[in-house]
Amino acid sequence: MAQSNIPLKQNGLQSKDPVSTTSKLQDTTKIKPGDSTKSSQDTTKKKGNGLQAEVSIIAVDSQKSEVAKNISHLYRGAKVKYQDFELSADYIRLDRNQKKIFASGIYDKNGKYVGRPIVIMGNGESPKTVDSLYYDYEKQEGNTYGIMTEVDGGFIQANIVRKNIYDEMSIYKGLYSTCNLPYPHTHFGIHISKGIVTKNQIISGPAYLVVMGVPMPVAFPFAFFPKPDKRASGFLFPSFGEDYTRGFSMRDIGWYLAFNDYWDSEIRGSLYSKGSWEASINTRYTVNYKFNGGFNIRYANTKVGVEGTDNYGSNKDFNVTWNHTQRQEANPGTSFSASVNFGTASYFQNTGTGSNQTTYQNLAQNRMGSSISYGKVFADGKVNLTASLTHSQDMANRTIQLSLPNISLNVSSFNPFDSKDRVGEQKWYQRINVGYSFQAQNTVSTADSLLFSSGGFKRFQNGFQHNIPVSLSLNAFKYFQFNTSVNYTERWYLQSTRQRIDNTPSGYKQRLDTLQGFNRAYDYSISTGLSTKIYGMYPKIGKIEAIRHVVTPSINFNYRPDFSDPRYGFYQHYNDQYGNRNVYSIFAQGIYGSPSAGKSAGIGFSIDNNIEAKVKSKSDTTDGGFKKIPILQGLTFSGNYNFVADSLKLSPITFSGRTAFFDQKMNVNFNGTFDPYSIDDNGVRINRYAIKDGSLARLTNFGLSFDYSLNPKAARSRNDNIDSLRKQMSGAGMTPEQAQALARISSDPNAFVDFNIPWNLAASFSFNMSKFFNTSTRRMDNQITSTLNLHGDFSVTPKWKVTFQSGYDFKQKEVVMTSFNIYRDLHCWDMSFGWMPFGRYRSYNVTIRAKASILQDLKLTKRASSGGGYF
């Protein structure tokens, strides 16, 4: 770059020096290699102010001086410092008379240019590597050759750069690119013939666009690039596409508002050629070390039907989200958080894939929920108070449940009879443990269209609940664990109900009246039990050294009175039109329920099994060279027998368990229920054991699931990267957008693309069966759901990755939502192609986007979606 080479006789090295030095060296000072000794210091007075500053020089290899001209030549690891200016290179020439410095690298014996100058100009700038430079350290001006520097996520390379005392750079034959390589092999760049780089802008003369090394027919006689040192408001570039039902589109055009360092907003809109439109405002806020959050308000007006026909109209939808997180160190002992998501049930379905914030998980969801909570810890952490507002919306049934407020007060369990000054072990009565909890709730459940209608808030129900558990745990007879507990629950209600039958002209009708007024209901129960562990060992079988079987049986006695007894006053009765007596609870509509009817005095039982084998392992040298293989984990059976029930004393027997195969690569889980009683011709359980009818018990439901990965390293790599990403985000304070992206990566296997894993194929299967009585066939039938899911990826080349996700629903006999994606790593660019070949949301999209943060809106996107029809 306009430089000539001057051969240096020392060490067989050459230096890049555009000026030939022919003067004879009158004094030579030899410095041994590796000896970093300060060779010279010079104190120069600045003109006009009388201030002094010294020039410090160091040479690791050697130094030569021209005494007559006051010039020093420094070789190998040379360093010069003057005020805030620092320079290091393998060759530096310092002219003290002219107050000028020249620096360059050198050519080694292999002809490789090494030891390039690294310069720090001060003002907090990062170090810059150049090919060579001239610098006047008194005037603080100079020329830099072959520089490459980062500018707000982009990179500027130039043949010559001159910087003045006003921190402005003049560039000659430069390239403004998104790539950090010296010669971008794949880049979007702007060639600039001449230009000026200031603190807030880049101004260039003639410039033209280059993509992938090919000049584009896009040129400018001059150009202006803003380079603000802080966030600034500006235009948000739209993306263009086509939708089958809404026509051609211009999506997400808008304006970015940077109010200050603490909050900003994006106002966006989308227009469609067939009349539909969308608008949104997304606001983010943050206060360092205190809190951060944001809210997003979206509205859509979607045209449906064919214009001019009776079915033509508009769907008006909205969606509101708000999230807020308080940093723990901001107010120790106090917490406040919010996660709000509410709107019309059809927002995501009607907007389809039109929004850049819409994911396919949004399209498939049928529920929305919100929670705003405040927490406070008292009494050295022993008392915890939480108050919250919750909202749950079922978009399929169009119902909404709103709770305002929910209050919870919990007191840590304590030993009231223990002494702080106790010496030695606790006595049995000192082990008695007592706890306390309090809940209060005010809630309403109604259709979403009726919530804000007249009288909607009169539908709220409220209640209070106290719970006091008392427990005692002892070791009995050395091998048994003895447990006993008493649980007391009291409920307070401001409403109760009464049922009656009215004789009307149209017939008898059942009425439900709500009475206002304070009422209390309580119940209590007692339980005591024993548990132990039984260990069994099976002898050696072939390569299996041993099999260990651990059985954990437990039995307990439980008692609960009959709270439907008239002396409690919790239950009343009425006679229907046939004279039958109907007993009901006046608290049946209460949010915390009612005390149970019917006396219970029974025995609960459960048995847990764990079976594992020990085999010799050549690869695992721990534990004496043996490897443990689980055969069955957590195989549990449990049930209850009620002595005082008049019939059906034995409860259904539930079971569950899990195991793993192929060296823990396949995990299998199963569960189910056995009913010990038979049923009559109407499908009703009768007081007759099924064993009398030839079967031990009836299997009423069963569930099975498993997952398997042919390349476990892929899952481990994905999890490790997610953990690393989570730690990085948490350290800097995770923003709502980062949290949303991390949640999507965690839930969607194809949202994480790891080019280091050559291939992966994983599958999961779920099966559920439940029996029901079919009134049309008058017999028990099976209701079965079964789904197989597949996902995987493979690398065509180190830079090309193909991913896919699909599955099959055996009940519906159709392929579930399927997607294919192709990714290309372009170093400083990303390219992806996504395709959903069938289904309601079949679509495709092609995206090419710069990785540099400053150019995130510089993207080439082509997207087409079906919107309910095929495109």
Short mmCIF file of C-alpha atoms in Angstrom, two decimals, residues 133-555:
data_model
loop_
_atom_site.label_atom_id
_atom_site.label_comp_id
_atom_site.label_asym_id
_atom_site.label_seq_id
_atom_site.Cartn_x
_atom_site.Cartn_y
_atom_site.Cartn_z
CA LEU A 133 1.82 4.47 9.91
CA TYR A 134 3.36 7.93 10.10
CA TYR A 135 2.48 10.01 13.16
CA ASP A 136 3.36 13.50 14.38
CA TYR A 137 3.05 13.05 18.12
CA GLU A 138 3.24 16.79 18.80
CA LYS A 139 0.50 17.82 16.35
CA GLN A 140 -1.31 14.48 16.95
CA GLU A 141 -1.77 13.96 13.21
CA GLY A 142 -0.63 11.25 10.84
CA ASN A 143 -1.33 8.79 8.06
CA THR A 144 -2.24 5.15 8.63
CA TYR A 145 -1.85 2.52 5.90
CA GLY A 146 -3.88 -0.67 5.64
CA ILE A 147 -6.13 -0.07 8.63
CA MET A 148 -9.19 -2.05 9.67
CA THR A 149 -11.41 -0.78 12.48
CA GLU A 150 -14.85 -1.58 13.91
CA VAL A 151 -17.53 1.08 13.83
CA ASP A 152 -20.74 0.23 15.73
CA GLY A 153 -20.94 -3.37 14.52
CA GLY A 154 -19.62 -2.61 11.02
CA PHE A 155 -16.01 -2.61 9.80
CA ILE A 156 -14.10 0.03 7.85
CA GLN A 157 -11.02 -0.97 5.84
CA ALA A 158 -8.98 1.63 4.01
CA ASN A 159 -5.72 1.89 2.11
CA ILE A 160 -4.87 5.22 3.78
CA VAL A 161 -6.39 6.87 6.84
CA ARG A 162 -5.39 10.25 8.24
CA LYS A 163 -6.54 11.28 11.72
CA ASN A 164 -6.46 14.84 13.07
CA ILE A 165 -6.61 16.37 16.54
CA TYR A 166 -10.40 16.65 16.30
CA ASP A 167 -10.69 12.85 16.29
CA GLU A 168 -11.79 12.87 12.62
CA MET A 169 -10.52 10.36 10.07
CA SER A 170 -10.05 10.96 6.36
CA ILE A 171 -10.09 7.70 4.38
CA TYR A 172 -8.91 6.88 0.89
CA LYS A 173 -10.09 3.77 -1.03
CA GLY A 174 -12.09 2.29 1.83
CA LEU A 175 -14.65 -0.44 2.30
CA TYR A 176 -17.56 -0.29 4.75
CA SER A 177 -18.52 -3.93 5.43
CA THR A 178 -20.16 -6.29 7.93
CA CYS A 179 -17.23 -8.74 7.82
CA ASN A 180 -14.28 -8.70 10.19
CA LEU A 181 -11.88 -10.47 7.82
CA PRO A 182 -9.19 -8.44 6.00
CA TYR A 183 -10.65 -9.38 2.65
CA PRO A 184 -14.32 -10.38 3.10
CA HIS A 185 -14.90 -13.57 1.20
CA THR A 186 -18.66 -13.24 1.66
CA HIS A 187 -19.85 -9.74 2.41
CA PHE A 188 -22.15 -6.89 1.86
CA GLY A 189 -19.95 -3.84 1.45
CA ILE A 190 -19.83 -0.29 0.19
CA HIS A 191 -16.68 0.81 -1.61
CA ILE A 192 -15.83 4.41 -0.76
CA SER A 193 -13.32 6.31 -2.90
CA LYS A 194 -12.83 9.12 -0.38
CA GLY A 195 -14.57 9.91 2.86
CA ILE A 196 -14.54 11.46 6.33
CA VAL A 197 -15.42 9.58 9.54
CA THR A 198 -16.50 11.78 12.43
CA LYS A 199 -17.92 11.00 15.84
CA ASN A 200 -21.53 10.81 14.64
CA GLN A 201 -21.38 10.23 10.90
CA ILE A 202 -19.55 8.90 7.85
CA ILE A 203 -19.52 11.17 4.78
CA SER A 204 -18.26 9.71 1.53
CA GLY A 205 -17.63 10.75 -2.01
CA PRO A 206 -18.37 8.40 -4.93
CA ALA A 207 -19.42 4.97 -3.59
CA TYR A 208 -20.89 1.78 -4.97
CA LEU A 209 -22.41 -1.41 -3.55
CA VAL A 210 -20.68 -4.82 -3.56
CA VAL A 211 -22.37 -8.13 -2.67
CA MET A 212 -20.43 -11.41 -2.60
CA GLY A 213 -17.50 -9.62 -4.23
CA VAL A 214 -19.59 -8.56 -7.24
CA PRO A 215 -20.13 -4.82 -7.88
CA MET A 216 -23.83 -4.02 -8.03
CA PRO A 217 -25.37 -1.43 -10.38
CA VAL A 218 -26.03 0.75 -7.34
CA ALA A 219 -23.74 3.80 -7.09
CA PHE A 220 -23.88 7.19 -5.38
CA PRO A 221 -22.02 10.43 -6.13
CA PHE A 222 -21.93 10.98 -2.35
CA ALA A 223 -23.37 9.22 0.69
CA PHE A 224 -24.12 9.89 4.34
CA PHE A 225 -24.10 7.20 7.05
CA PRO A 226 -25.22 8.19 10.55
CA LYS A 227 -22.95 6.89 13.32
CA PRO A 228 -24.49 8.05 16.58
CA ASP A 229 -22.69 7.41 19.85
CA LYS A 230 -26.03 6.59 21.45
CA ARG A 231 -29.39 5.23 20.42
CA ALA A 232 -31.26 7.48 18.00
CA SER A 233 -34.74 7.49 16.53
CA GLY A 234 -35.05 6.34 12.96
CA PHE A 235 -36.88 4.51 10.21
CA LEU A 236 -37.56 0.77 10.44
CA PHE A 237 -37.29 -0.89 7.07
CA PRO A 238 -40.24 -3.15 6.07
CA SER A 239 -40.24 -6.61 4.55
CA PHE A 240 -42.31 -7.55 1.52
CA GLY A 241 -44.22 -10.71 0.75
CA GLU A 242 -47.42 -12.30 -0.40
CA ASP A 243 -50.27 -13.95 1.49
CA TYR A 244 -52.88 -16.17 -0.13
CA THR A 245 -55.89 -14.56 1.57
CA ARG A 246 -54.65 -11.02 2.21
CA GLY A 247 -52.66 -10.34 -0.95
CA PHE A 248 -49.34 -8.57 -1.40
CA SER A 249 -47.92 -7.12 1.78
CA MET A 250 -45.58 -4.55 3.20
CA ARG A 251 -44.91 -5.78 6.74
CA ASP A 252 -43.48 -4.16 9.84
CA ILE A 253 -42.72 -0.73 8.43
CA GLY A 254 -42.30 1.72 11.26
CA TRP A 255 -40.35 4.17 13.32
CA TYR A 256 -37.96 3.61 16.20
CA LEU A 257 -38.18 6.07 19.11
CA ALA A 258 -35.14 6.36 21.38
CA PHE A 259 -36.37 8.49 24.27
CA ASN A 260 -33.32 8.08 26.51
CA ASP A 261 -31.00 5.41 27.89
CA TYR A 262 -33.79 3.89 29.96
CA TRP A 263 -36.64 3.29 27.52
CA ASP A 264 -37.45 3.13 23.83
CA SER A 265 -40.32 2.13 21.54
CA GLU A 266 -41.01 0.64 18.12
CA ILE A 267 -44.14 1.66 16.25
CA ARG A 268 -44.83 -0.71 13.36
CA GLY A 269 -47.56 -1.35 10.85
CA SER A 270 -48.38 -3.80 8.06
CA LEU A 271 -50.51 -3.20 4.97
CA TYR A 272 -52.07 -5.77 2.61
CA SER A 273 -53.38 -5.22 -0.90
CA LYS A 274 -56.80 -6.73 -0.08
CA GLY A 275 -57.55 -4.25 2.71
CA SER A 276 -56.20 -5.91 5.86
CA TRP A 277 -53.87 -4.01 8.16
CA GLU A 278 -52.02 -4.41 11.46
CA ALA A 279 -50.46 -2.00 13.95
CA SER A 280 -48.31 -2.46 17.03
CA ILE A 281 -46.30 -0.55 19.61
CA ASN A 282 -43.51 -2.32 21.46
CA THR A 283 -41.94 -0.46 24.39
CA ARG A 284 -38.95 -1.55 26.48
CA TYR A 285 -37.62 -0.05 29.68
CA THR A 286 -34.73 -0.78 32.02
CA VAL A 287 -33.00 0.68 35.06
CA ASN A 288 -29.63 -0.93 35.72
CA TYR A 289 -29.47 -3.10 38.83
CA LYS A 290 -33.14 -2.39 39.61
CA PHE A 291 -35.63 -3.67 37.04
CA ASN A 292 -36.40 -4.14 33.36
CA GLY A 293 -39.41 -5.02 31.26
CA GLY A 294 -41.56 -4.07 28.33
CA PHE A 295 -45.05 -4.14 26.89
CA ASN A 296 -46.42 -4.82 23.43
CA ILE A 297 -49.84 -3.75 22.17
CA ARG A 298 -51.00 -5.22 18.85
CA TYR A 299 -54.17 -4.65 16.82
CA ALA A 300 -55.26 -6.31 13.57
CA ASN A 301 -58.11 -5.67 11.13
CA THR A 302 -58.32 -8.72 8.87
CA LYS A 303 -60.62 -8.86 5.86
CA VAL A 304 -62.37 -12.20 5.30
CA GLY A 305 -64.50 -13.52 2.48
CA VAL A 306 -64.84 -12.21 -1.06
CA GLU A 307 -65.53 -8.53 -1.50
CA GLY A 308 -69.05 -7.92 -2.80
CA THR A 309 -70.51 -11.11 -1.28
CA ASP A 310 -72.54 -11.62 1.88
CA ASN A 311 -69.70 -13.35 3.72
CA TYR A 312 -67.35 -10.38 3.27
CA GLY A 313 -66.39 -8.67 6.51
CA SER A 314 -63.65 -7.84 9.00
CA ASN A 315 -62.20 -9.59 12.02
CA LYS A 316 -60.92 -7.15 14.63
CA ASP A 317 -58.43 -8.62 17.08
CA PHE A 318 -55.95 -7.38 19.66
CA ASN A 319 -53.24 -8.79 21.89
CA VAL A 320 -51.46 -7.19 24.86
CA THR A 321 -48.34 -8.49 26.59
CA TRP A 322 -46.39 -7.00 29.49
CA ASN A 323 -43.43 -8.39 31.38
CA HIS A 324 -41.52 -6.92 34.30
CA THR A 325 -38.63 -8.30 36.33
CA GLN A 326 -37.14 -6.81 39.46
CA ARG A 327 -33.50 -7.47 40.24
CA GLN A 328 -33.03 -9.25 43.54
CA GLU A 329 -30.36 -6.86 44.76
CA ALA A 330 -32.61 -3.83 44.13
CA ASN A 331 -34.73 -4.47 47.24
CA PRO A 332 -33.71 -7.55 49.25
CA GLY A 333 -36.65 -9.33 50.81
CA THR A 334 -39.13 -7.84 48.33
CA SER A 335 -40.01 -9.05 44.85
CA PHE A 336 -42.28 -7.84 42.07
CA SER A 337 -42.78 -9.51 38.71
CA ALA A 338 -45.31 -9.47 35.91
CA SER A 339 -46.07 -11.67 32.93
CA VAL A 340 -49.24 -10.56 31.18
CA ASN A 341 -50.71 -11.98 27.98
CA PHE A 342 -54.32 -11.36 27.03
CA GLY A 343 -56.37 -10.51 23.96
CA THR A 344 -58.93 -11.88 21.57
CA ALA A 345 -58.90 -15.64 21.12
CA SER A 346 -58.44 -15.43 17.35
CA TYR A 347 -55.59 -12.91 17.11
CA PHE A 348 -52.79 -15.32 16.18
CA GLN A 349 -55.01 -17.49 14.00
CA ASN A 350 -56.27 -14.51 11.97
CA THR A 351 -52.92 -12.80 11.64
CA GLY A 352 -51.31 -16.14 10.76
CA THR A 353 -47.62 -15.93 9.90
CA GLY A 354 -47.87 -12.29 8.94
CA SER A 355 -46.12 -10.83 11.97
CA ASN A 356 -42.43 -11.16 12.61
CA GLN A 357 -43.32 -11.76 16.27
CA THR A 358 -45.64 -14.68 15.50
CA THR A 359 -44.24 -18.17 15.98
CA TYR A 360 -45.80 -21.48 15.10
CA GLN A 361 -46.12 -22.14 18.83
CA ASN A 362 -48.40 -19.08 18.98
CA LEU A 363 -50.52 -20.49 16.15
CA ALA A 364 -51.04 -23.80 17.95
CA GLN A 365 -51.68 -22.47 21.46
CA ASN A 366 -55.21 -22.54 22.88
CA ARG A 367 -54.64 -20.84 26.23
CA MET A 368 -53.29 -17.50 27.39
CA GLY A 369 -52.33 -16.68 30.95
CA SER A 370 -51.09 -13.75 33.01
CA SER A 371 -49.65 -13.23 36.45
CA ILE A 372 -48.65 -10.12 38.40
CA SER A 373 -47.20 -10.85 41.82
CA TYR A 374 -45.68 -9.04 44.78
CA GLY A 375 -43.76 -10.80 47.53
CA LYS A 376 -42.41 -9.81 50.94
CA VAL A 377 -40.40 -11.80 53.47
CA PHE A 378 -40.76 -11.06 57.18
CA ALA A 379 -39.31 -12.27 60.47
CA ASP A 380 -35.87 -13.28 59.18
CA GLY A 381 -37.35 -15.27 56.33
CA LYS A 382 -39.81 -17.26 58.45
CA VAL A 383 -42.94 -15.52 57.10
CA ASN A 384 -43.57 -15.14 53.38
CA LEU A 385 -46.40 -12.97 52.00
CA THR A 386 -47.41 -13.08 48.33
CA ALA A 387 -50.15 -11.11 46.58
CA SER A 388 -50.94 -11.68 42.91
CA LEU A 389 -53.36 -11.13 40.07
CA THR A 390 -53.85 -14.06 37.67
CA HIS A 391 -55.73 -14.46 34.42
CA SER A 392 -56.39 -17.59 32.37
CA GLN A 393 -58.10 -17.56 28.99
CA ASP A 394 -59.30 -20.61 27.07
CA MET A 395 -59.28 -19.56 23.43
CA ALA A 396 -61.03 -22.72 22.23
CA ASN A 397 -64.05 -22.38 24.58
CA ARG A 398 -63.78 -18.56 24.70
CA THR A 399 -63.92 -18.49 28.49
CA ILE A 400 -61.88 -16.43 30.92
CA GLN A 401 -60.98 -16.81 34.59
CA LEU A 402 -59.79 -13.76 36.50
CA SER A 403 -58.49 -13.77 40.08
CA LEU A 404 -57.98 -10.42 41.81
CA PRO A 405 -56.38 -10.64 44.27
CA ASN A 406 -54.76 -13.88 45.34
CA ILE A 407 -53.12 -13.60 48.76
CA SER A 408 -50.92 -16.25 50.34
CA LEU A 409 -49.23 -16.13 53.75
CA ASN A 410 -46.94 -19.00 54.73
CA VAL A 411 -45.15 -19.53 58.02
CA SER A 412 -42.17 -21.87 58.09
CA SER A 413 -42.76 -25.00 60.14
CA PHE A 414 -41.35 -24.97 63.67
CA ASN A 415 -41.04 -27.16 66.78
CA PRO A 416 -43.08 -25.43 69.52
CA PHE A 417 -41.91 -27.73 72.34
CA ASP A 418 -38.24 -27.63 71.48
CA SER A 419 -35.84 -25.42 73.44
CA LYS A 420 -33.10 -23.22 72.06
CA ASP A 421 -30.90 -24.23 75.02
CA ARG A 422 -31.45 -27.96 74.50
CA VAL A 423 -28.43 -30.20 74.91
CA GLY A 424 -28.40 -33.63 73.27
CA GLU A 425 -30.97 -35.29 71.03
CA GLN A 426 -34.60 -34.21 70.82
CA LYS A 427 -37.18 -35.96 72.94
CA TRP A 428 -40.17 -37.37 71.11
CA TYR A 429 -42.46 -34.44 71.95
CA GLN A 430 -39.77 -31.96 70.87
CA ARG A 431 -40.00 -33.41 67.36
CA ILE A 432 -43.61 -32.26 66.97
CA ASN A 433 -43.69 -29.96 63.97
CA VAL A 434 -46.33 -27.25 63.34
CA GLY A 435 -46.96 -25.10 60.27
CA TYR A 436 -49.47 -22.49 59.17
CA SER A 437 -50.69 -21.15 55.83
CA PHE A 438 -53.37 -18.69 54.78
CA GLN A 439 -54.92 -18.11 51.36
CA ALA A 440 -57.47 -15.58 50.15
CA GLN A 441 -58.95 -15.38 46.68
CA ASN A 442 -61.47 -13.30 44.73
CA THR A 443 -62.22 -14.85 41.34
CA VAL A 444 -64.70 -14.96 38.48
CA SER A 445 -65.08 -17.42 35.59
CA THR A 446 -67.26 -16.42 32.66
CA ALA A 447 -67.39 -16.08 28.88
CA ASP A 448 -64.87 -13.55 27.61
CA SER A 449 -67.64 -11.49 25.98
CA LEU A 450 -69.48 -11.09 29.32
CA LEU A 451 -66.60 -10.07 31.57
CA PHE A 452 -66.99 -6.33 31.03
CA SER A 453 -70.75 -6.41 30.44
CA SER A 454 -73.27 -5.00 32.89
CA GLY A 455 -73.14 -6.95 36.14
CA GLY A 456 -70.01 -8.84 35.12
CA PHE A 457 -68.13 -7.99 38.31
CA LYS A 458 -71.04 -9.16 40.48
CA ARG A 459 -70.16 -12.71 39.45
CA PHE A 460 -66.98 -12.66 41.56
CA GLN A 461 -66.65 -15.34 44.22
CA ASN A 462 -64.37 -15.00 47.21
CA GLY A 463 -63.11 -17.00 50.12
CA PHE A 464 -60.44 -17.45 52.79
CA GLN A 465 -58.69 -20.62 53.90
CA HIS A 466 -56.52 -21.43 56.93
CA ASN A 467 -54.47 -24.60 57.16
CA ILE A 468 -52.60 -25.91 60.20
CA PRO A 469 -50.64 -29.16 59.76
CA VAL A 470 -49.14 -30.90 62.79
CA SER A 471 -46.75 -33.81 62.25
CA LEU A 472 -44.41 -36.12 64.15
CA SER A 473 -41.75 -38.40 62.71
CA LEU A 474 -39.88 -41.05 64.73
CA ASN A 475 -37.64 -44.01 64.15
CA ALA A 476 -39.46 -47.07 65.52
CA PHE A 477 -37.97 -50.51 66.15
CA LYS A 478 -34.73 -49.55 64.35
CA TYR A 479 -35.93 -50.57 60.88
CA PHE A 480 -39.19 -48.61 60.63
CA GLN A 481 -40.05 -44.97 60.12
CA PHE A 482 -43.13 -43.90 62.09
CA ASN A 483 -45.12 -40.86 60.90
CA THR A 484 -48.29 -39.33 62.27
CA SER A 485 -50.07 -36.11 61.37
CA VAL A 486 -53.16 -34.07 62.11
CA ASN A 487 -54.41 -31.59 59.54
CA TYR A 488 -56.94 -28.86 60.31
CA THR A 489 -58.49 -26.68 57.57
CA GLU A 490 -60.94 -23.83 58.03
CA ARG A 491 -62.69 -21.92 55.23
CA TRP A 492 -64.43 -18.54 55.40
CA TYR A 493 -66.97 -17.56 52.76
CA LEU A 494 -69.05 -14.44 52.16
CA GLN A 495 -71.62 -16.42 50.14
CA SER A 496 -73.45 -19.73 50.47
CA THR A 497 -76.00 -21.45 48.23
CA ARG A 498 -79.40 -23.09 48.66
CA GLN A 499 -81.07 -25.54 46.29
CA ARG A 500 -84.80 -26.07 45.84
CA ILE A 501 -87.43 -27.31 43.37
CA ASP A 502 -90.05 -24.93 41.93
CA ASN A 503 -93.30 -26.12 40.40
CA THR A 504 -93.79 -23.91 37.32
CA PRO A 505 -96.38 -24.09 34.51
CA SER A 506 -93.71 -25.61 32.30
CA GLY A 507 -92.79 -28.24 34.88
CA TYR A 508 -90.50 -28.68 37.85
CA LYS A 509 -87.28 -26.66 37.76
CA GLN A 510 -84.29 -26.77 40.07
CA ARG A 511 -83.26 -23.42 41.54
CA LEU A 512 -79.97 -22.29 42.99
CA ASP A 513 -80.05 -19.26 45.29
CA THR A 514 -76.96 -17.38 46.50
CA LEU A 515 -77.15 -15.94 50.00
CA GLN A 516 -74.80 -13.18 51.11
CA GLY A 517 -73.28 -13.32 54.58
CA PHE A 518 -70.30 -14.66 56.51
CA ASN A 519 -70.05 -18.45 56.90
CA ARG A 520 -67.30 -20.73 58.16
CA ALA A 521 -66.62 -24.36 57.36
CA TYR A 522 -63.93 -26.59 58.77
CA ASP A 523 -62.66 -30.15 58.57
CA TYR A 524 -59.85 -32.19 60.02
CA SER A 525 -58.22 -35.53 59.44
CA ILE A 526 -55.77 -37.82 61.22
CA SER A 527 -53.19 -40.09 59.64
CA THR A 528 -50.49 -42.36 61.03
CA GLY A 529 -48.27 -44.87 59.29
CA LEU A 530 -45.13 -46.95 59.03
CA SER A 531 -42.59 -47.38 56.24
CA THR A 532 -39.36 -49.32 55.77
CA LYS A 533 -36.94 -50.54 53.10
CA ILE A 534 -36.27 -54.13 52.13
CA TYR A 535 -33.11 -54.99 50.19
CA GLY A 536 -32.78 -58.12 48.08
CA MET A 537 -29.84 -59.42 46.05
CA TYR A 538 -30.03 -61.92 43.20
CA PRO A 539 -27.05 -64.16 42.35
CA LYS A 540 -24.81 -63.80 39.34
CA ILE A 541 -26.42 -64.53 36.00
CA GLY A 542 -24.05 -64.70 33.02
CA LYS A 543 -22.28 -61.36 32.57
CA ILE A 544 -24.49 -59.80 35.23
CA GLU A 545 -22.55 -59.76 38.48
CA ALA A 546 -25.56 -58.97 40.68
CA ILE A 547 -29.10 -57.63 40.67
CA ARG A 548 -30.31 -55.48 43.55
CA HIS A 549 -34.01 -55.07 44.33
CA VAL A 550 -35.08 -52.33 46.78
CA VAL A 551 -38.68 -52.51 47.99
CA THR A 552 -40.15 -49.60 49.97
CA PRO A 553 -43.54 -50.59 51.43
CA SER A 554 -45.60 -48.13 53.46
CA ILE A 555 -48.93 -48.40 55.23
#
